[in-house]
Structures are given as structure tokens and as C-alpha cells.
Amino acid sequence: MVRMAQWAVVIPEARLAAERLFHHETLELTDVGDAPRPLAGDEVLVIAEAQPPQIVALGRVASAAGRADDDPDNADVATPGPVVVTYTRRFFDDPAAAAELTPAGPVTPLDSNTFATLTARVAPAVDNRTWLVSLDLPIEAPNPAEAVRLFWSYVMDLGPRELPTYVSPSDDELAMQAFVLGEEANQDPEEED
């Protein structure tokens, strides 16, 4: 039997939200089930759990080995471990259509033609540019060290769901935009959304 080298991996909706907010190097899938499993080095399309499916990232399987049972009497028995995908490219904010894809669970093998067709829809990579990202909070504190501690406490408590972050290209500070939850957000109280 020839193993498949390309896969579609479905990212659950809750994890998709976290992946859009934070830059993670890997995606770990713990509930893959008993279906065929990818092996290290296999290529992956990361698909959003949505209808219709959308490709949100590309990756490569970093590890998908089994792990030994903790019981020393069962040292020969390996149980399936998580499938770990290392991102090679992310485009969560500009997904590519994959309507003809019908995932059969969290991990679905793909033939090389289907994989090539779907990856061809992905927008070409663009060069990185430098951005200025800021978060300004007025903090009342008795000294600078306490102000910094309170700042990080607010950031951890409120997080990206409540705190606006301001972003502008480093060469055009006047183009600053506010973002909340990875989406542009109007912060002018006198303007309606």
C-alpha cells in the first residue's frame, strides 16, 4: 500500500479564532481518531471548519508518531499521539475557496492532483513589510514599575477581544488603523460604525 503524502486537516472553529489572533508556529491535533494518519514530512492544507470549506494555511507534518503507554508492562504498545503540523504559510485573513472538498473527519488524505489544484488557488506570498503596532493604556500607579505590572495585567485580563491595537505601516504613521479581534474597528466615538 502506498501511503498518501498530502492531507487536508480541519481546524476547529474555536482554534481558528485563536490562530487568527496569535502567531503560532504549529497546530497540534489531538483527536485524530483511528483513520489513516499522516507521517512526518507530509504536506497539509489547513481547512477552516466552515461551509463551504476554506483553505486558511499550508503546512507540513512535523510529527505524528505514537507514544508509548505509561504502564511499563505495556511498553510495547504504542498509542496514537497528536499530529503536529508546522505552518509553512498562513493566510487566515484571505482564505482560498475549497467548496469541492468534503473532509472526512479531522484528517483527510488527498490525491496529488486535488492537492495541486487546491494549492494553486492560494494567493502568492507577498514580501513582509515593517509595521508599527501599539497598545496605549492610561494607567494610574504610584511608580513606573507598578504601572508596567498593571499594564500587563490589563492586557492579560482584557486581551485582544476588548483592547484595540493600533497598526500602521512604518513609513506611513498617518495610515494608522485600530483592530479588535483581528478586524478593523472604528474607535471614533462620534462616528457610527
Coordinates of N, CA and C in Angstrom, one line a residue:
M1 N 0.8 -1.2 0.0 CA 0.0 0.0 0.0 C 0.9 1.2 0.0
V2 N 0.6 2.2 -0.9 CA 1.4 3.4 -1.0 C 0.7 4.4 -0.1
R3 N 1.4 5.0 0.8 CA 0.8 6.0 1.7 C 0.6 7.3 1.0
M4 N -0.4 8.0 1.5 CA -0.7 9.4 0.9 C 0.3 10.4 1.5
A5 N 0.7 11.3 0.7 CA 1.7 12.3 1.2 C 1.1 13.7 1.3
Q6 N -0.2 13.8 0.9 CA -0.9 15.1 1.1 C -2.2 14.9 1.8
W7 N -2.5 15.9 2.7 CA -3.7 15.8 3.5 C -4.4 17.1 3.7
A8 N -5.7 17.0 4.0 CA -6.5 18.1 4.4 C -6.7 18.0 5.9
V9 N -6.4 19.0 6.7 CA -6.6 19.0 8.1 C -7.6 20.0 8.5
V10 N -8.6 19.7 9.2 CA -9.7 20.6 9.6 C -9.3 21.2 10.9
I11 N -9.3 22.5 10.9 CA -9.1 23.3 12.2 C -10.4 23.6 12.8
P12 N -10.7 23.2 14.0 CA -12.0 23.6 14.7 C -12.2 25.1 14.8
E13 N -13.4 25.5 14.8 CA -13.8 26.9 14.7 C -13.2 27.7 15.9
A14 N -13.2 27.1 17.1 CA -12.6 27.8 18.3 C -11.1 28.0 18.1
R15 N -10.4 27.0 17.6 CA -9.0 27.1 17.4 C -8.7 28.1 16.3
L16 N -9.5 28.1 15.2 CA -9.3 29.1 14.1 C -9.3 30.5 14.7
A17 N -10.2 30.8 15.6 CA -10.2 32.2 16.2 C -8.9 32.4 16.9
A18 N -8.3 31.5 17.6 CA -7.1 31.7 18.3 C -5.9 31.8 17.3
E19 N -6.0 31.1 16.2 CA -4.9 31.1 15.2 C -4.9 32.5 14.5
R20 N -6.1 33.1 14.3 CA -6.2 34.4 13.7 C -5.6 35.5 14.6
L21 N -5.7 35.3 15.9 CA -5.3 36.3 16.9 C -3.8 36.2 17.2
F22 N -3.3 35.0 17.3 CA -1.9 34.8 17.8 C -1.1 34.1 16.7
H23 N 0.2 34.4 16.6 CA 1.1 33.7 15.7 C 1.6 32.5 16.3
H24 N 1.1 31.3 15.9 CA 1.7 30.0 16.4 C 2.5 29.4 15.3
E25 N 3.5 28.7 15.7 CA 4.4 28.0 14.7 C 3.8 26.7 14.3
T26 N 3.0 26.1 15.2 CA 2.5 24.7 14.9 C 1.0 24.7 15.3
L27 N 0.4 23.7 14.7 CA -1.0 23.3 15.0 C -1.0 21.9 15.5
E28 N -1.5 21.6 16.7 CA -1.5 20.3 17.2 C -2.9 19.7 17.2
L29 N -3.1 18.6 16.6 CA -4.4 17.9 16.5 C -4.3 16.6 17.4
T30 N -5.1 16.6 18.5 CA -5.0 15.5 19.4 C -6.1 14.5 19.2
D31 N -7.2 14.9 18.5 CA -8.4 14.0 18.4 C -8.5 13.6 16.9
V32 N -7.5 12.8 16.4 CA -7.5 12.4 15.0 C -8.3 11.1 14.8
G33 N -8.5 10.3 15.8 CA -9.3 9.1 15.6 C -8.4 7.9 15.1
D34 N -9.1 6.9 14.6 CA -8.4 5.7 14.1 C -8.2 5.7 12.6
A35 N -8.5 6.8 11.9 CA -8.4 6.8 10.4 C -6.9 6.8 10.1
P36 N -6.6 6.6 8.8 CA -5.1 6.7 8.4 C -4.6 8.0 8.9
R37 N -3.3 8.0 9.3 CA -2.7 9.2 9.8 C -1.5 9.6 9.0
P38 N -1.3 11.0 8.9 CA -0.2 11.5 8.1 C 1.1 11.1 8.8
L39 N 2.2 11.1 8.1 CA 3.5 10.9 8.7 C 4.4 12.2 8.6
A40 N 5.4 12.2 9.3 CA 6.3 13.4 9.3 C 6.8 13.7 7.9
G41 N 6.7 14.9 7.5 CA 7.1 15.3 6.2 C 6.0 15.5 5.2
D42 N 4.8 14.9 5.5 CA 3.7 15.0 4.6 C 3.2 16.5 4.5
E43 N 2.7 16.8 3.3 CA 2.2 18.2 3.1 C 0.7 18.3 3.5
V44 N 0.3 19.5 4.0 CA -1.0 19.6 4.6 C -1.7 20.9 4.1
L45 N -3.0 20.8 3.8 CA -3.8 22.0 3.6 C -4.6 22.1 4.9
V46 N -4.5 23.3 5.6 CA -5.3 23.5 6.8 C -6.6 24.2 6.3
I47 N -7.7 23.5 6.7 CA -9.0 23.9 6.2 C -9.9 24.4 7.4
A48 N -10.5 25.5 7.2 CA -11.4 26.1 8.3 C -12.7 25.2 8.3
E49 N -13.1 24.9 9.6 CA -14.3 24.2 9.8 C -15.5 25.1 9.5
A50 N -15.9 25.2 8.2 CA -16.9 26.1 7.8 C -17.6 25.5 6.6
Q51 N -18.7 26.1 6.2 CA -19.4 25.7 5.0 C -19.5 26.9 4.0
P52 N -19.0 26.8 2.9 CA -18.1 25.8 2.3 C -16.7 25.9 2.9
P53 N -16.0 24.8 2.8 CA -14.6 24.7 3.4 C -13.7 25.8 2.7
Q54 N -12.8 26.3 3.6 CA -11.8 27.3 3.1 C -10.5 26.9 3.5
I55 N -9.5 27.1 2.6 CA -8.1 26.8 3.0 C -7.5 28.1 3.7
V56 N -7.0 27.9 4.9 CA -6.5 29.1 5.6 C -5.0 29.0 5.9
A57 N -4.4 27.9 5.6 CA -2.9 27.8 5.7 C -2.4 26.6 5.0
L58 N -1.1 26.6 4.8 CA -0.4 25.4 4.3 C 0.6 25.0 5.4
G59 N 0.9 23.7 5.4 CA 1.9 23.2 6.4 C 2.5 21.9 6.0
R60 N 3.3 21.4 6.9 CA 4.0 20.1 6.8 C 3.9 19.4 8.1
V61 N 3.6 18.1 8.1 CA 3.5 17.4 9.3 C 4.9 17.3 10.0
A62 N 5.0 17.7 11.2 CA 6.3 17.7 11.9 C 6.5 16.4 12.7
S63 N 5.4 15.9 13.2 CA 5.4 14.6 13.9 C 4.0 14.1 14.0
A64 N 3.9 12.8 13.9 CA 2.6 12.1 14.1 C 2.8 10.7 14.6
A65 N 3.9 10.6 15.4 CA 4.3 9.3 15.9 C 3.4 8.9 17.1
G66 N 3.4 7.6 17.4 CA 2.6 7.1 18.5 C 3.5 7.4 19.8
R67 N 2.9 7.3 20.9 CA 3.7 7.4 22.2 C 3.5 6.1 23.0
A68 N 4.5 5.7 23.7 CA 4.4 4.5 24.5 C 3.4 4.7 25.6
D69 N 2.8 3.7 26.0 CA 1.9 3.7 27.1 C 2.7 3.9 28.4
D70 N 2.1 4.7 29.4 CA 2.9 5.0 30.6 C 3.1 3.7 31.5
D71 N 2.3 2.7 31.3 CA 2.5 1.5 32.1 C 3.7 0.7 31.6
P72 N 4.7 0.4 32.4 CA 5.9 -0.3 31.9 C 5.6 -1.7 31.4
D73 N 4.5 -2.3 31.9 CA 4.1 -3.6 31.5 C 3.6 -3.6 30.0
N74 N 3.2 -2.5 29.6 CA 2.7 -2.3 28.2 C 3.7 -1.5 27.3
A75 N 4.9 -1.6 27.6 CA 5.9 -0.8 26.9 C 5.9 -1.0 25.4
D76 N 5.5 -2.2 25.0 CA 5.5 -2.5 23.5 C 4.3 -1.9 22.8
V77 N 3.3 -1.5 23.6 CA 2.0 -0.9 23.0 C 2.2 0.6 22.8
A78 N 2.0 1.0 21.5 CA 2.1 2.4 21.3 C 0.6 2.9 21.0
T79 N 0.3 4.1 21.6 CA -1.0 4.7 21.3 C -0.7 5.9 20.4
P80 N -1.7 6.2 19.6 CA -1.5 7.3 18.7 C -1.3 8.6 19.4
G81 N -0.3 9.3 19.1 CA 0.0 10.7 19.6 C -0.7 11.7 18.8
P82 N -0.5 13.0 19.1 CA -1.1 14.1 18.3 C -0.4 14.2 17.0
V83 N -1.1 14.7 16.0 CA -0.5 15.1 14.8 C -0.1 16.6 14.9
V84 N 1.2 16.9 14.7 CA 1.7 18.2 14.8 C 2.0 18.8 13.4
V85 N 1.4 19.8 13.0 CA 1.6 20.5 11.7 C 2.4 21.8 11.9
T86 N 3.5 21.9 11.2 CA 4.3 23.2 11.2 C 3.8 24.0 10.1
Y87 N 3.4 25.2 10.4 CA 2.9 26.1 9.3 C 4.0 26.5 8.4
T88 N 3.8 26.4 7.1 CA 4.7 26.9 6.1 C 4.2 28.2 5.5
R89 N 2.9 28.4 5.6 CA 2.3 29.7 5.1 C 0.9 29.9 5.7
R90 N 0.6 31.1 6.2 CA -0.7 31.4 6.8 C -1.4 32.4 5.9
F91 N -2.7 32.3 5.8 CA -3.5 33.4 5.1 C -4.9 33.3 5.7
F92 N -5.0 33.4 7.0 CA -6.2 33.3 7.8 C -7.2 34.4 7.4
D93 N -6.6 35.6 7.0 CA -7.5 36.7 6.7 C -7.8 36.8 5.2
D94 N -7.3 35.9 4.4 CA -7.6 35.8 3.0 C -7.7 34.4 2.5
P95 N -8.7 33.6 3.0 CA -8.7 32.2 2.7 C -9.0 31.9 1.3
A96 N -8.7 30.7 0.8 CA -8.9 30.3 -0.5 C -10.1 29.3 -0.5
A97 N -11.0 29.4 -1.5 CA -12.1 28.5 -1.6 C -11.7 27.0 -1.8
A98 N -12.5 26.2 -1.2 CA -12.3 24.7 -1.4 C -13.6 24.0 -1.3
A99 N -14.6 24.6 -2.0 CA -16.0 24.1 -1.9 C -16.2 22.7 -2.3
E100 N -15.3 22.2 -3.2 CA -15.5 20.8 -3.7 C -14.9 19.8 -2.7
L101 N -14.2 20.3 -1.7 CA -13.6 19.4 -0.7 C -14.6 19.0 0.3
T102 N -14.7 17.7 0.6 CA -15.6 17.2 1.6 C -14.7 16.4 2.6
P103 N -14.2 17.1 3.7 CA -13.4 16.4 4.7 C -14.1 15.3 5.4
A104 N -13.4 14.2 5.5 CA -14.0 13.0 6.2 C -13.4 12.9 7.6
G105 N -13.6 13.9 8.4 CA -13.1 13.9 9.7 C -12.0 15.0 9.9
P106 N -11.2 14.9 11.0 CA -10.2 15.9 11.2 C -9.0 15.9 10.3
V107 N -8.8 14.7 9.7 CA -7.7 14.5 8.8 C -8.2 13.7 7.6
T108 N -8.0 14.2 6.4 CA -8.4 13.5 5.2 C -7.3 13.4 4.2
P109 N -7.0 12.2 3.7 CA -6.0 12.1 2.7 C -6.4 12.7 1.4
L110 N -5.5 13.3 0.6 CA -5.8 13.9 -0.7 C -4.9 13.3 -1.7
D111 N -5.4 13.1 -3.0 CA -4.5 12.7 -4.0 C -3.7 13.9 -4.5
S112 N -2.6 13.7 -5.2 CA -1.7 14.8 -5.5 C -2.4 15.8 -6.5
N113 N -3.2 15.3 -7.4 CA -3.9 16.2 -8.3 C -4.8 17.2 -7.6
T114 N -5.6 16.7 -6.6 CA -6.5 17.5 -5.9 C -5.7 18.5 -5.0
F115 N -4.7 18.0 -4.4 CA -3.8 18.9 -3.6 C -3.2 20.0 -4.4
A116 N -2.7 19.7 -5.6 CA -2.1 20.7 -6.5 C -3.2 21.7 -7.0
T117 N -4.4 21.2 -7.3 CA -5.5 22.1 -7.7 C -5.8 23.1 -6.6
L118 N -6.0 22.6 -5.4 CA -6.3 23.5 -4.3 C -5.2 24.5 -3.9
T119 N -4.0 24.0 -3.9 CA -2.9 24.9 -3.5 C -2.7 26.0 -4.6
A120 N -3.1 25.7 -5.8 CA -2.9 26.7 -6.9 C -3.9 27.9 -6.7
R121 N -4.9 27.7 -5.9 CA -5.9 28.8 -5.6 C -5.4 29.8 -4.6
V122 N -4.4 29.4 -3.8 CA -3.8 30.2 -2.8 C -3.1 31.4 -3.4
A123 N -3.4 32.6 -2.8 CA -2.7 33.8 -3.3 C -1.2 33.7 -3.1
P124 N -0.5 34.2 -4.1 CA 1.0 34.1 -3.9 C 1.5 34.8 -2.7
A125 N 2.6 34.4 -2.1 CA 3.1 35.0 -0.9 C 3.6 36.4 -1.3
V126 N 3.4 37.3 -0.3 CA 3.9 38.7 -0.5 C 5.1 38.9 0.5
D127 N 5.9 39.8 0.1 CA 7.1 40.1 1.0 C 6.6 40.8 2.2
N128 N 7.3 40.5 3.3 CA 6.9 41.1 4.6 C 7.3 42.6 4.6
R129 N 6.6 43.4 5.3 CA 7.0 44.8 5.5 C 6.9 45.1 7.0
T130 N 7.5 46.2 7.3 CA 7.6 46.6 8.7 C 6.3 47.4 9.1
W131 N 5.7 47.0 10.3 CA 4.5 47.6 10.8 C 4.8 48.2 12.2
L132 N 4.2 49.3 12.5 CA 4.2 49.8 13.9 C 2.9 49.3 14.5
V133 N 3.0 48.6 15.6 CA 1.9 48.1 16.4 C 2.0 48.6 17.8
S134 N 0.9 49.3 18.2 CA 0.9 49.9 19.6 C -0.4 49.6 20.3
L135 N -0.2 49.6 21.6 CA -1.4 49.5 22.5 C -1.1 50.5 23.6
D136 N -1.9 51.5 23.7 CA -1.7 52.6 24.7 C -2.9 52.5 25.7
L137 N -2.5 52.4 27.0 CA -3.5 52.4 28.1 C -3.1 53.4 29.1
P138 N -4.0 54.3 29.5 CA -3.7 55.2 30.6 C -3.8 54.3 31.9
I139 N -2.7 54.3 32.6 CA -2.5 53.5 33.9 C -2.3 54.5 35.0
E140 N -3.0 54.4 36.1 CA -2.8 55.1 37.3 C -2.0 54.2 38.3
A141 N -0.8 54.6 38.7 CA 0.0 53.8 39.6 C 1.0 54.7 40.4
P142 N 1.5 54.2 41.5 CA 2.4 55.1 42.3 C 3.8 55.2 41.7
N143 N 4.2 54.3 40.8 CA 5.6 54.4 40.3 C 5.6 53.6 38.9
P144 N 6.6 53.8 38.1 CA 6.7 53.2 36.8 C 6.6 51.7 36.8
A145 N 7.3 51.1 37.8 CA 7.3 49.6 37.8 C 5.9 49.0 38.0
E146 N 5.2 49.7 38.9 CA 3.8 49.2 39.2 C 2.9 49.5 38.0
A147 N 3.1 50.6 37.3 CA 2.4 50.9 36.1 C 2.6 49.8 35.0
V148 N 3.8 49.3 34.9 CA 4.1 48.3 33.9 C 3.4 47.0 34.4
R149 N 3.4 46.6 35.6 CA 2.7 45.4 36.1 C 1.2 45.5 35.9
L150 N 0.6 46.7 36.1 CA -0.8 46.9 35.9 C -1.1 46.8 34.4
F151 N -0.2 47.4 33.6 CA -0.4 47.3 32.1 C -0.5 45.9 31.7
W152 N 0.5 45.0 32.1 CA 0.4 43.6 31.6 C -0.7 42.9 32.2
S153 N -1.2 43.2 33.4 CA -2.4 42.6 34.0 C -3.6 42.9 33.1
Y154 N -3.7 44.2 32.8 CA -4.9 44.6 31.9 C -4.8 43.9 30.6
V155 N -3.6 43.8 30.0 CA -3.5 43.1 28.7 C -3.9 41.7 28.8
M156 N -3.4 41.0 29.9 CA -3.8 39.6 30.0 C -5.3 39.4 30.3
D157 N -5.9 40.3 31.1 CA -7.3 40.1 31.5 C -8.2 40.5 30.4
L158 N -7.9 41.6 29.7 CA -8.8 42.1 28.6 C -8.5 41.4 27.3
G159 N -7.3 41.4 27.0 CA -6.8 40.7 25.8 C -7.3 41.3 24.5
P160 N -7.1 40.6 23.4 CA -7.4 41.1 22.1 C -8.9 41.2 21.8
R161 N -9.8 40.6 22.7 CA -11.2 40.7 22.5 C -11.8 42.1 22.9
E162 N -11.0 42.8 23.8 CA -11.5 44.1 24.3 C -10.6 45.2 24.0
L163 N -9.3 45.0 23.9 CA -8.3 46.1 23.7 C -8.1 46.4 22.3
P164 N -8.2 47.6 21.8 CA -7.9 48.0 20.5 C -6.4 48.1 20.3
T165 N -5.9 47.6 19.2 CA -4.4 47.7 18.9 C -4.3 48.5 17.6
Y166 N -3.4 49.4 17.6 CA -3.2 50.4 16.5 C -2.1 49.9 15.6
V167 N -2.3 49.9 14.3 CA -1.4 49.4 13.3 C -1.2 50.4 12.2
S168 N 0.0 50.6 11.8 CA 0.3 51.4 10.6 C 1.6 51.0 10.0
P169 N 1.7 51.1 8.7 CA 3.0 50.8 8.0 C 4.1 51.7 8.6
S170 N 5.3 51.2 8.8 CA 6.3 52.0 9.5 C 6.7 53.3 8.7
D171 N 6.4 53.3 7.4 CA 6.7 54.5 6.6 C 5.5 55.4 6.4
D172 N 4.3 55.1 7.1 CA 3.1 55.9 6.9 C 2.3 55.9 8.2
E173 N 2.8 56.6 9.2 CA 2.1 56.5 10.5 C 0.7 57.1 10.5
L174 N 0.4 58.0 9.5 CA -0.9 58.6 9.3 C -2.0 57.6 8.8
A175 N -1.5 56.4 8.4 CA -2.5 55.4 7.9 C -2.9 54.5 9.0
M176 N -2.7 54.9 10.3 CA -3.0 54.0 11.4 C -4.4 53.6 11.4
Q177 N -4.6 52.3 11.7 CA -6.0 51.7 11.9 C -6.1 51.0 13.2
A178 N -7.2 51.0 13.8 CA -7.5 50.2 15.0 C -8.0 48.9 14.7
F179 N -7.5 47.8 15.4 CA -8.0 46.5 15.2 C -8.4 45.9 16.6
V180 N -9.6 45.2 16.5 CA -10.0 44.4 17.7 C -10.4 43.1 17.2
L181 N -9.9 42.0 17.8 CA -10.1 40.6 17.4 C -9.6 40.4 15.9
G182 N -8.6 41.1 15.5 CA -8.0 40.9 14.2 C -8.8 41.5 13.1
E183 N -9.8 42.3 13.4 CA -10.7 43.0 12.5 C -10.6 44.5 12.7
E184 N -10.6 45.3 11.6 CA -10.6 46.7 11.7 C -11.8 47.2 12.5
A185 N -11.5 48.1 13.4 CA -12.6 48.6 14.3 C -12.5 50.1 14.4
N186 N -13.7 50.7 14.2 CA -13.8 52.2 14.3 C -13.7 52.5 15.8
Q187 N -12.8 53.4 16.2 CA -12.6 53.8 17.6 C -13.1 55.3 17.8
D188 N -13.7 55.9 16.8 CA -14.1 57.3 17.0 C -15.5 57.3 17.6
P189 N -15.7 57.8 18.8 CA -17.0 57.7 19.4 C -18.0 58.6 18.7
E190 N -17.6 59.6 17.9 CA -18.5 60.5 17.3 C -19.0 59.9 15.9
E191 N -18.3 58.9 15.4 CA -18.8 58.3 14.2 C -19.5 57.0 14.4
E192 N -20.5 56.7 13.7 CA -21.2 55.4 13.8 C -20.5 54.4 12.9
D193 N -20.5 53.2 13.3 CA -19.9 52.1 12.5 C -20.7 51.9 11.2

